[in-house]
Tab-separated table of C-alpha atoms in Angstrom:
chain	number	residue	atom	x	y	z
A	1	MET	CA	143.585	65.962	78.291
A	2	ALA	CA	145.683	66.648	81.371
A	3	ALA	CA	143.862	67.586	84.523
A	4	ALA	CA	144.354	71.118	85.835
A	5	PRO	CA	146.668	71.284	88.846
A	6	SER	CA	144.997	71.486	92.206
A	7	PRO	CA	145.161	74.971	93.735
A	8	SER	CA	146.484	73.359	96.932
A	9	VAL	CA	149.546	72.005	95.086
A	10	PRO	CA	152.195	74.693	94.609
A	11	ALA	CA	153.305	75.275	91.043
A	12	CYS	CA	156.946	75.526	90.096
A	13	GLY	CA	156.525	79.275	89.718
A	14	ASP	CA	155.850	79.520	93.441
A	15	LEU	CA	159.034	77.710	94.408
A	16	PRO	CA	162.042	79.061	92.495
A	17	ALA	CA	163.820	80.466	95.543
A	18	ALA	CA	163.220	77.269	97.529
A	19	VAL	CA	164.369	75.077	94.637
A	20	SER	CA	167.524	77.143	94.180
A	21	ALA	CA	168.291	77.051	97.915
A	22	PHE	CA	167.712	73.300	97.999
A	23	ALA	CA	170.080	72.813	95.054
A	24	ASP	CA	172.784	74.860	96.757
A	25	ALA	CA	172.402	72.972	100.053
A	26	PHE	CA	172.384	69.667	98.185
A	27	VAL	CA	175.666	70.476	96.431
A	28	ASP	CA	177.273	71.825	99.615
A	29	PHE	CA	176.524	68.688	101.581
A	30	ALA	CA	177.425	66.301	98.761
A	31	VAL	CA	180.793	68.009	98.296
A	32	SER	CA	181.780	68.729	101.888
A	33	GLY	CA	179.417	66.977	104.301
A	34	ILE	CA	178.570	70.426	105.692
A	35	PHE	CA	175.300	72.361	105.785
A	36	PHE	CA	175.329	76.161	105.779
A	37	PRO	CA	172.688	78.152	107.674
A	38	THR	CA	169.892	79.500	105.493
A	39	SER	CA	166.995	81.835	106.140
A	40	SER	CA	163.650	80.050	106.330
A	41	SER	CA	161.735	83.288	106.424
A	42	SER	CA	159.330	83.632	103.506
A	43	ALA	CA	159.640	87.391	103.817
A	44	ALA	CA	163.403	87.160	103.488
A	45	ALA	CA	163.026	84.885	100.494
A	46	ALA	CA	160.613	87.297	98.849
A	47	ALA	CA	162.947	90.205	99.501
A	48	ALA	CA	165.857	88.287	98.018
A	49	LYS	CA	163.766	87.449	94.958
A	50	SER	CA	162.807	91.062	94.318
A	51	SER	CA	166.175	92.633	95.125
A	52	PRO	CA	169.338	92.652	93.027
A	53	PRO	CA	172.324	90.789	94.468
A	54	PRO	CA	174.166	92.890	97.052
A	55	ALA	CA	177.227	94.767	95.862
A	56	PRO	CA	180.441	92.997	96.890
A	57	THR	CA	182.367	94.595	99.699
A	58	ALA	CA	186.129	95.021	99.831
A	59	PRO	CA	187.998	92.645	102.143
A	60	THR	CA	188.779	93.775	105.663
A	61	THR	CA	192.231	95.379	106.034
A	62	PHE	CA	192.419	96.876	109.548
A	63	LEU	CA	190.993	95.465	112.778
A	64	PRO	CA	191.532	96.413	116.439
A	65	SER	CA	193.349	94.073	118.797
A	66	PRO	CA	191.115	91.340	120.215
A	67	SER	CA	191.521	89.862	123.661
A	68	ARG	CA	193.086	86.790	122.051
A	69	LEU	CA	194.707	86.541	118.616
A	70	VAL	CA	195.804	83.274	116.987
A	71	ALA	CA	197.752	82.644	113.772
A	72	ILE	CA	197.896	79.363	111.838
A	73	GLY	CA	200.253	78.768	108.922
A	74	ASP	CA	199.888	77.076	105.530
A	75	LEU	CA	197.428	74.153	105.321
A	76	HIS	CA	197.945	72.830	101.775
A	77	GLY	CA	194.992	70.522	101.278
A	78	ASP	CA	195.434	68.393	104.407
A	79	LEU	CA	192.169	68.233	106.339
A	80	PRO	CA	193.230	65.961	109.236
A	81	LYS	CA	196.372	67.988	109.977
A	82	SER	CA	194.417	71.248	109.662
A	83	LEU	CA	191.894	69.963	112.207
A	84	SER	CA	194.823	69.153	114.500
A	85	ALA	CA	195.962	72.779	114.291
A	86	LEU	CA	192.436	74.091	114.885
A	87	ARG	CA	192.090	71.878	117.966
A	88	LEU	CA	195.534	72.883	119.206
A	89	ALA	CA	194.467	76.529	119.045
A	90	GLY	CA	191.246	75.714	120.899
A	91	LEU	CA	189.124	76.943	117.987
A	92	VAL	CA	187.087	73.730	117.701
A	93	PRO	CA	186.095	71.151	120.319
A	94	ALA	CA	188.957	68.905	121.411
A	95	SER	CA	186.890	65.805	120.633
A	96	THR	CA	186.573	66.636	116.932
A	97	GLY	CA	187.454	63.588	114.859
A	98	PRO	CA	190.158	63.890	112.194
A	99	ASP	CA	187.938	62.858	109.286
A	100	SER	CA	184.697	64.637	110.168
A	101	PRO	CA	184.677	68.279	109.060
A	102	SER	CA	181.005	68.722	109.963
A	103	ALA	CA	181.836	68.089	113.628
A	104	ALA	CA	184.450	70.860	113.495
A	105	THR	CA	182.097	73.623	112.374
A	106	SER	CA	181.224	74.711	115.920
A	107	TRP	CA	183.416	77.561	117.150
A	108	ALA	CA	184.763	76.881	120.645
A	109	ALA	CA	186.967	79.935	121.230
A	110	GLY	CA	184.556	82.738	122.139
A	111	PRO	CA	185.915	86.192	121.188
A	112	THR	CA	189.199	84.843	119.772
A	113	LEU	CA	190.244	86.215	116.385
A	114	ALA	CA	192.150	83.638	114.320
A	115	VAL	CA	194.112	84.381	111.149
A	116	GLN	CA	195.078	81.625	108.712
A	117	LEU	CA	198.075	82.697	106.612
A	118	GLY	CA	196.928	81.361	103.225
A	119	ASP	CA	198.042	78.475	100.993
A	120	ILE	CA	194.943	76.407	101.601
A	121	LEU	CA	195.221	75.047	98.065
A	122	ASP	CA	197.635	72.589	96.366
A	123	ARG	CA	199.796	69.698	97.595
A	124	GLY	CA	196.860	67.727	99.066
A	125	GLY	CA	193.504	66.181	98.289
A	126	ASP	CA	191.236	68.055	100.726
A	127	GLU	CA	191.334	71.526	99.181
A	128	ILE	CA	187.619	72.070	98.609
A	129	ARG	CA	186.653	70.458	101.898
A	130	LEU	CA	189.093	72.775	103.674
A	131	LEU	CA	187.600	75.844	102.004
A	132	TYR	CA	184.114	74.740	103.063
A	133	LEU	CA	185.242	73.969	106.609
A	134	LEU	CA	186.988	77.301	107.123
A	135	ARG	CA	184.027	79.269	105.754
A	136	ARG	CA	181.477	77.398	107.860
A	137	LEU	CA	183.656	77.738	110.966
A	138	ALA	CA	184.007	81.464	110.260
A	139	LEU	CA	180.202	81.807	110.299
A	140	SER	CA	180.052	79.962	113.629
A	141	ALA	CA	182.807	82.202	115.028
A	142	GLU	CA	180.930	85.334	113.994
A	143	ALA	CA	177.797	84.096	115.758
A	144	ARG	CA	179.809	83.574	118.955
A	145	GLY	CA	181.632	86.878	118.996
A	146	GLY	CA	184.864	85.626	117.405
A	147	ALA	CA	186.352	85.626	113.918
A	148	LEU	CA	188.269	83.320	111.599
A	149	LEU	CA	189.967	85.187	108.761
A	150	PRO	CA	192.066	83.346	106.176
A	151	ILE	CA	194.214	85.493	103.907
A	152	LEU	CA	195.396	84.782	100.371
A	153	GLY	CA	198.646	82.957	99.675
A	154	ASN	CA	200.654	82.522	96.503
A	155	HIS	CA	198.964	79.183	95.802
A	156	GLU	CA	195.531	80.796	95.764
A	157	VAL	CA	196.872	83.378	93.294
A	158	MET	CA	198.467	80.635	91.184
A	159	ASN	CA	195.255	78.634	90.974
A	160	VAL	CA	193.045	81.594	90.092
A	161	SER	CA	195.644	82.331	87.387
A	162	GLY	CA	195.309	78.788	86.018
A	163	ASP	CA	198.710	77.641	87.293
A	164	PHE	CA	198.131	74.114	88.572
A	165	ARG	CA	201.737	72.908	88.824
A	166	PHE	CA	201.336	71.914	92.465
A	167	ALA	CA	197.922	70.281	92.245
A	168	THR	CA	197.983	66.585	93.108
A	169	PRO	CA	196.073	63.743	91.460
A	170	GLN	CA	193.961	63.511	94.617
A	171	GLY	CA	193.252	67.227	94.408
A	172	LEU	CA	192.133	66.899	90.789
A	173	GLN	CA	189.855	64.018	91.751
A	174	GLU	CA	188.250	66.206	94.390
A	175	PHE	CA	187.544	68.917	91.815
A	176	SER	CA	186.160	66.338	89.365
A	177	ALA	CA	183.761	65.149	92.054
A	178	TRP	CA	182.791	68.767	92.816
A	179	ALA	CA	182.048	69.355	89.126
A	180	GLY	CA	179.693	66.381	88.998
A	181	TRP	CA	177.689	67.599	91.982
A	182	TYR	CA	177.734	71.199	90.744
A	183	ARG	CA	176.282	70.106	87.398
A	184	ALA	CA	173.576	68.183	89.280
A	185	GLY	CA	172.732	71.364	91.170
A	186	LEU	CA	172.503	73.318	87.920
A	187	ALA	CA	170.139	70.694	86.522
A	188	ILE	CA	167.872	71.028	89.570
A	189	LYS	CA	167.759	74.813	89.216
A	190	ARG	CA	166.975	74.601	85.521
A	191	ARG	CA	163.804	72.665	86.295
A	192	CYS	CA	162.423	76.037	87.318
A	193	GLY	CA	164.799	78.069	85.216
A	194	GLU	CA	162.238	80.339	83.579
A	195	HIS	CA	160.995	81.393	86.996
A	196	LEU	CA	164.402	82.295	88.455
A	197	ASP	CA	165.192	86.015	88.535
A	198	ARG	CA	168.924	85.276	88.207
A	199	GLN	CA	169.624	82.453	85.808
A	200	PRO	CA	172.293	80.011	86.959
A	201	ARG	CA	175.565	80.501	85.089
A	202	ASN	CA	177.361	77.502	83.617
A	203	PRO	CA	181.026	77.933	84.656
A	204	PHE	CA	182.175	75.157	82.325
A	205	LEU	CA	181.394	77.072	79.131
A	206	GLY	CA	184.553	78.018	77.272
A	207	VAL	CA	186.811	75.833	79.423
A	208	PRO	CA	189.224	73.634	77.399
A	209	LYS	CA	188.520	69.909	77.341
A	210	SER	CA	192.104	68.874	76.655
A	211	PHE	CA	195.427	70.035	78.076
A	212	PRO	CA	198.504	69.287	75.954
A	213	GLY	CA	201.442	68.162	78.065
A	214	VAL	CA	199.179	66.678	80.739
A	215	LYS	CA	198.155	63.027	80.830
A	216	PRO	CA	194.555	62.573	79.558
A	217	GLU	CA	193.561	60.916	82.823
A	218	PHE	CA	193.940	64.339	84.500
A	219	TRP	CA	192.036	66.364	81.896
A	220	ASP	CA	188.648	66.246	83.611
A	221	GLY	CA	190.198	67.315	86.914
A	222	MET	CA	192.079	70.136	85.173
A	223	ARG	CA	188.927	71.301	83.435
A	224	SER	CA	186.906	71.167	86.651
A	225	ARG	CA	189.630	72.993	88.572
A	226	LEU	CA	189.873	75.721	85.955
A	227	ALA	CA	186.086	76.203	85.885
A	228	ALA	CA	185.945	76.402	89.685
A	229	LEU	CA	188.935	78.641	90.347
A	230	ARG	CA	189.329	81.001	87.387
A	231	PRO	CA	188.252	84.605	87.984
A	232	ASP	CA	184.505	84.554	88.746
A	233	GLY	CA	184.544	80.771	89.031
A	234	PRO	CA	182.113	79.411	91.647
A	235	ILE	CA	184.773	78.358	94.163
A	236	ALA	CA	186.948	81.433	93.583
A	237	ARG	CA	184.073	83.886	93.948
A	238	ARG	CA	182.524	82.194	96.964
A	239	PHE	CA	185.590	81.293	99.014
A	240	LEU	CA	188.497	83.457	97.837
A	241	ALA	CA	187.234	86.781	96.501
A	242	ASP	CA	186.438	88.271	99.906
A	243	LEU	CA	189.716	87.224	101.558
A	244	PRO	CA	192.288	89.932	102.276
A	245	THR	CA	195.796	89.780	100.874
A	246	VAL	CA	197.103	91.847	103.785
A	247	LEU	CA	195.481	92.089	107.219
A	248	VAL	CA	196.511	94.373	110.076
A	249	VAL	CA	195.151	93.384	113.500
A	250	GLY	CA	196.190	95.784	116.237
A	251	ASP	CA	199.991	95.917	116.127
A	252	SER	CA	200.389	92.748	114.006
A	253	VAL	CA	200.625	92.725	110.193
A	254	PHE	CA	199.603	89.427	108.580
A	255	VAL	CA	200.775	88.678	105.049
A	256	HIS	CA	201.626	85.412	103.348
A	257	GLY	CA	204.997	86.418	101.891
A	258	GLY	CA	205.920	89.855	103.159
A	259	LEU	CA	205.628	93.583	102.544
A	260	LEU	CA	208.056	96.121	101.122
A	261	GLU	CA	207.880	99.903	101.287
A	262	ALA	CA	206.382	100.122	97.796
A	263	ASN	CA	203.455	97.940	98.851
A	264	VAL	CA	202.606	100.180	101.790
A	265	GLU	CA	202.960	103.285	99.631
A	266	TYR	CA	200.594	101.783	97.060
A	267	GLY	CA	198.043	101.198	99.842
A	268	LEU	CA	197.127	98.039	101.704
A	269	GLU	CA	193.387	98.612	101.307
A	270	ARG	CA	193.924	99.281	97.611
A	271	ILE	CA	195.826	95.997	97.211
A	272	ASN	CA	193.045	94.087	98.958
A	273	ALA	CA	190.321	95.698	96.870
A	274	GLU	CA	192.061	95.185	93.531
A	275	VAL	CA	192.966	91.552	94.166
A	276	SER	CA	189.364	90.934	95.227
A	277	GLU	CA	188.081	92.562	92.037
A	278	TRP	CA	190.395	90.379	89.949
A	279	ILE	CA	189.179	87.176	91.627
A	280	ARG	CA	185.557	88.224	91.146
A	281	GLY	CA	186.269	88.478	87.429
A	282	GLU	CA	185.708	92.196	87.081
A	283	GLY	CA	188.629	92.352	84.643
A	284	GLY	CA	187.425	89.339	82.670
A	285	GLU	CA	187.878	85.589	83.080
A	286	ASN	CA	191.403	85.671	81.644
A	287	ALA	CA	192.609	88.847	83.354
A	288	ARG	CA	196.172	88.736	84.621
A	289	ALA	CA	196.730	88.898	88.374
A	290	PRO	CA	197.677	92.341	89.746
A	291	GLU	CA	201.402	93.011	89.611
A	292	TYR	CA	201.933	93.090	93.375
A	293	VAL	CA	200.845	89.441	93.724
A	294	ARG	CA	203.144	88.283	90.890
A	295	GLY	CA	206.906	87.878	90.960
A	296	ARG	CA	209.685	87.298	93.468
A	297	ASP	CA	209.035	90.471	95.503
A	298	ALA	CA	205.236	90.234	95.464
A	299	VAL	CA	203.369	90.286	98.767
A	300	VAL	CA	202.473	86.580	98.463
A	301	TRP	CA	205.908	85.488	97.176
A	302	LEU	CA	208.465	87.523	99.123
A	303	ARG	CA	210.897	85.552	101.333
A	304	ARG	CA	213.196	88.366	102.421
A	305	PHE	CA	212.005	88.229	106.036
A	306	SER	CA	211.102	84.540	106.311
A	307	ASP	CA	214.075	82.715	104.824
A	308	GLY	CA	216.875	81.927	107.279
A	309	PHE	CA	218.031	83.898	110.289
A	310	ASP	CA	220.105	86.571	108.551
A	311	CYS	CA	217.254	88.839	107.464
A	312	ASP	CA	217.311	92.486	106.432
A	313	CYS	CA	216.038	93.731	109.781
A	314	GLN	CA	216.621	97.388	108.929
A	315	LYS	CA	214.420	97.036	105.854
A	316	LEU	CA	211.722	95.319	107.915
A	317	GLU	CA	211.817	98.023	110.574
A	318	GLY	CA	211.357	100.643	107.882
A	319	VAL	CA	208.319	98.843	106.438
A	320	LEU	CA	206.669	98.434	109.823
A	321	GLY	CA	207.365	102.085	110.582
A	322	MET	CA	205.151	103.040	107.641
A	323	ILE	CA	202.131	101.260	109.180
A	324	PRO	CA	200.845	103.145	112.241
A	325	GLY	CA	201.253	101.107	115.423
A	326	ALA	CA	202.720	98.023	113.690
A	327	LYS	CA	205.236	96.069	115.778
A	328	ARG	CA	205.545	92.760	113.956
A	329	MET	CA	204.993	91.089	110.596
A	330	VAL	CA	203.549	87.570	110.762
A	331	MET	CA	204.232	85.471	107.654
A	332	GLY	CA	203.686	82.010	106.193
A	333	HIS	CA	205.050	80.804	102.827
A	334	THR	CA	208.522	79.598	103.892
A	335	ILE	CA	208.741	76.341	105.838
A	336	GLN	CA	210.363	76.703	109.242
A	337	THR	CA	211.819	73.287	109.990
A	338	VAL	CA	212.572	74.381	113.564
A	339	GLY	CA	208.940	75.359	114.126
A	340	ILE	CA	207.421	78.801	114.598
A	341	ASN	CA	210.155	81.336	115.281
A	342	ALA	CA	210.978	85.039	115.197
A	343	VAL	CA	213.940	87.168	114.101
A	344	CYS	CA	214.759	90.873	114.018
A	345	GLY	CA	213.858	91.369	117.658
A	346	ALA	CA	210.573	89.480	117.159
A	347	GLN	CA	209.522	91.892	114.403
A	348	ALA	CA	209.452	89.026	111.876
A	349	VAL	CA	207.394	86.032	113.001
A	350	ARG	CA	207.335	82.972	110.730
A	351	VAL	CA	204.522	80.448	111.225
A	352	ASP	CA	204.657	78.007	108.273
A	353	VAL	CA	205.681	74.729	109.915
A	354	GLY	CA	205.173	72.611	106.781
A	355	LEU	CA	202.013	71.196	108.354
A	356	SER	CA	200.589	69.258	105.402
A	357	LYS	CA	201.634	65.696	104.679
A	358	GLY	CA	202.180	66.879	101.127
A	359	CYS	CA	204.586	69.534	102.326
A	360	GLY	CA	206.756	68.148	105.121
A	361	ASN	CA	204.216	66.695	107.585
A	362	GLY	CA	205.461	69.122	110.220
A	363	LEU	CA	204.429	69.158	113.855
A	364	PRO	CA	201.291	71.316	114.324
A	365	GLU	CA	202.013	74.642	116.020
A	366	VAL	CA	200.075	77.888	116.325
A	367	LEU	CA	200.978	81.405	117.371
A	368	GLU	CA	199.028	83.100	120.153
A	369	ILE	CA	199.081	86.843	120.882
A	370	ASN	CA	197.388	88.101	124.039
A	371	GLY	CA	197.195	91.319	125.995
A	372	GLY	CA	196.694	93.520	122.973
A	373	GLY	CA	200.018	92.359	121.531
A	374	SER	CA	202.101	92.365	124.705
A	375	GLU	CA	202.145	88.576	125.209
A	376	VAL	CA	203.292	86.347	122.349
A	377	ARG	CA	203.773	82.587	122.631
A	378	VAL	CA	203.859	79.418	120.561
A	379	ILE	CA	201.440	76.589	121.270
A	380	THR	CA	202.961	73.305	120.135
A	381	THR	CA	201.697	69.756	119.942
A	382	PRO	CA	202.054	68.020	123.344
A	383	PRO	CA	204.557	65.149	123.565
A	384	SER	CA	201.717	62.671	124.043
A	385	GLU	CA	200.587	63.382	120.465
A	386	ALA	CA	203.854	64.378	118.809
A	387	TRP	CA	204.839	60.772	118.085
A	388	MET	CA	202.132	60.653	115.410
A	389	TYR	CA	204.091	62.987	113.149
A	390	ARG	CA	207.301	61.865	111.563
A	391	LYS	CA	210.360	63.890	112.470
A	392	GLN	CA	212.292	65.506	109.643
A	393	ASP	CA	216.010	64.792	109.543
A	394	ALA	CA	218.344	67.388	108.036
A	395	GLU	CA	218.223	65.879	104.528
A	396	LYS	CA	214.430	65.666	104.486
A	397	ALA	CA	214.081	69.192	105.866
A	398	ALA	CA	216.376	70.619	103.189
A	399	ALA	CA	214.486	68.792	100.433
A	400	THR	CA	211.171	70.044	101.775
A	401	VAL	CA	212.302	73.666	101.809
A	402	LYS	CA	213.647	73.381	98.245
A	403	GLU	CA	210.388	71.819	97.073
A	404	LYS	CA	208.373	74.585	98.736
A	405	ARG	CA	210.460	77.206	96.936
A	406	GLY	CA	209.801	75.530	93.612
A	407	GLU	CA	213.350	74.265	93.176
A	408	VAL	CA	212.027	70.703	93.185
A	409	LYS	CA	208.987	69.910	91.089
A	410	ASP	CA	206.017	68.183	92.635
A	411	GLY	CA	202.509	67.134	91.616
A	412	LEU	CA	201.530	68.185	88.105
A	413	ALA	CA	204.723	70.221	87.845
A	414	LEU	CA	206.274	67.024	86.522
A	415	LEU	CA	203.899	67.255	83.573
A	416	VAL	CA	204.146	70.976	82.808
A	417	ARG	CA	207.085	72.686	81.161
A	418	GLU	CA	209.235	75.053	83.232
A	419	SER	CA	208.179	78.700	83.449
A	420	HIS	CA	209.724	81.617	85.286
A	421	GLY	CA	206.332	83.264	85.635
A	422	LEU	CA	202.920	81.848	86.339
A	423	LYS	CA	201.820	79.264	83.808
A	424	GLU	CA	198.268	80.299	83.141
A	425	VAL	CA	195.533	78.307	81.408
A	426	GLU	CA	193.131	80.450	79.435
A	427	ALA	CA	189.444	79.764	78.988
A	428	GLN	CA	187.732	80.704	75.761
A	429	ALA	CA	185.541	83.782	76.015
């Protein structure tokens, strides 16, 4: 007969919140090497146990001008190059090593507000680690009076839609590794499962195990990626659902692709809220992305103001005139082989320098806006460091731009048939 447990030894029923928190911290560190701050207060833990989860809030759409505003373009799964851009902007300590994201989680820019223009995903192997880094750095910024606000790009929309054409083998390996640690975390939580108020959900249920047209060696990565990033998937809900699609800071409008009059008439806050609801899975796990983030003229796909130097400036002026106080539109999405630049009397500012090694290996540059919008400048990599990045000749630059537009297939696109729309992978209900 088993001996009765000592009253001094806590039973599992006394520890569900602690076990769940430990499992989450364990997975976070195993996946990213980063710890997130947690509340050690027993009162807070008890309150969390007895209260329903807080209702999600809509992403931020409008913010006042800060004393210093910084914009960083597309990152595309390249952690070392992203850290270079963060250091260049002065957002993290200058001594941060290129391969140590945990050392870059301390905000060094005081009240600076930094906007990252989306396309964190695809084309590289550090996608999840980048999402973790940016979120942890955003928490540090908030604690120090600053802010780091990524917005959604077309590659985030593609991945939530199950379109993995531009995922790389290294990226799939990263998601496979995440899935292994996430399953370990679920197993830990289930040790006290009957005592947990909110049972852990298995995101892998209903996800296909095979993907015709894709080499079997990539199937586990595809399955893990789909489970993580589909609407209401753990990575999508945690790191993408609260990101704005459009952000207006003072007199600057930030959007990955661009805005047209119809988008402003529909409502920027409405766009942000509805895209957020879709990513959270409120329309179902296989819901189609909202129309204004799909197609050539969608806010995350538009190139009318970022492609070349002969833009429709009259159209742009009309769009900005519909947004009170707006003087410029800051965009990513289209690689600028000459570096950050502006057209239309500086009303269109383009900041995608093709930073990632998987997308041009461009020289890191960031945009800085001071004086409430009156002072705009480009911060570029100093000559003493510029030698580390290969220079693009005209042929390479042209190929890179074509590849970015989708005219040249890359990554898993070589294994997936051509589609004019988003190729979406459905999970079984």
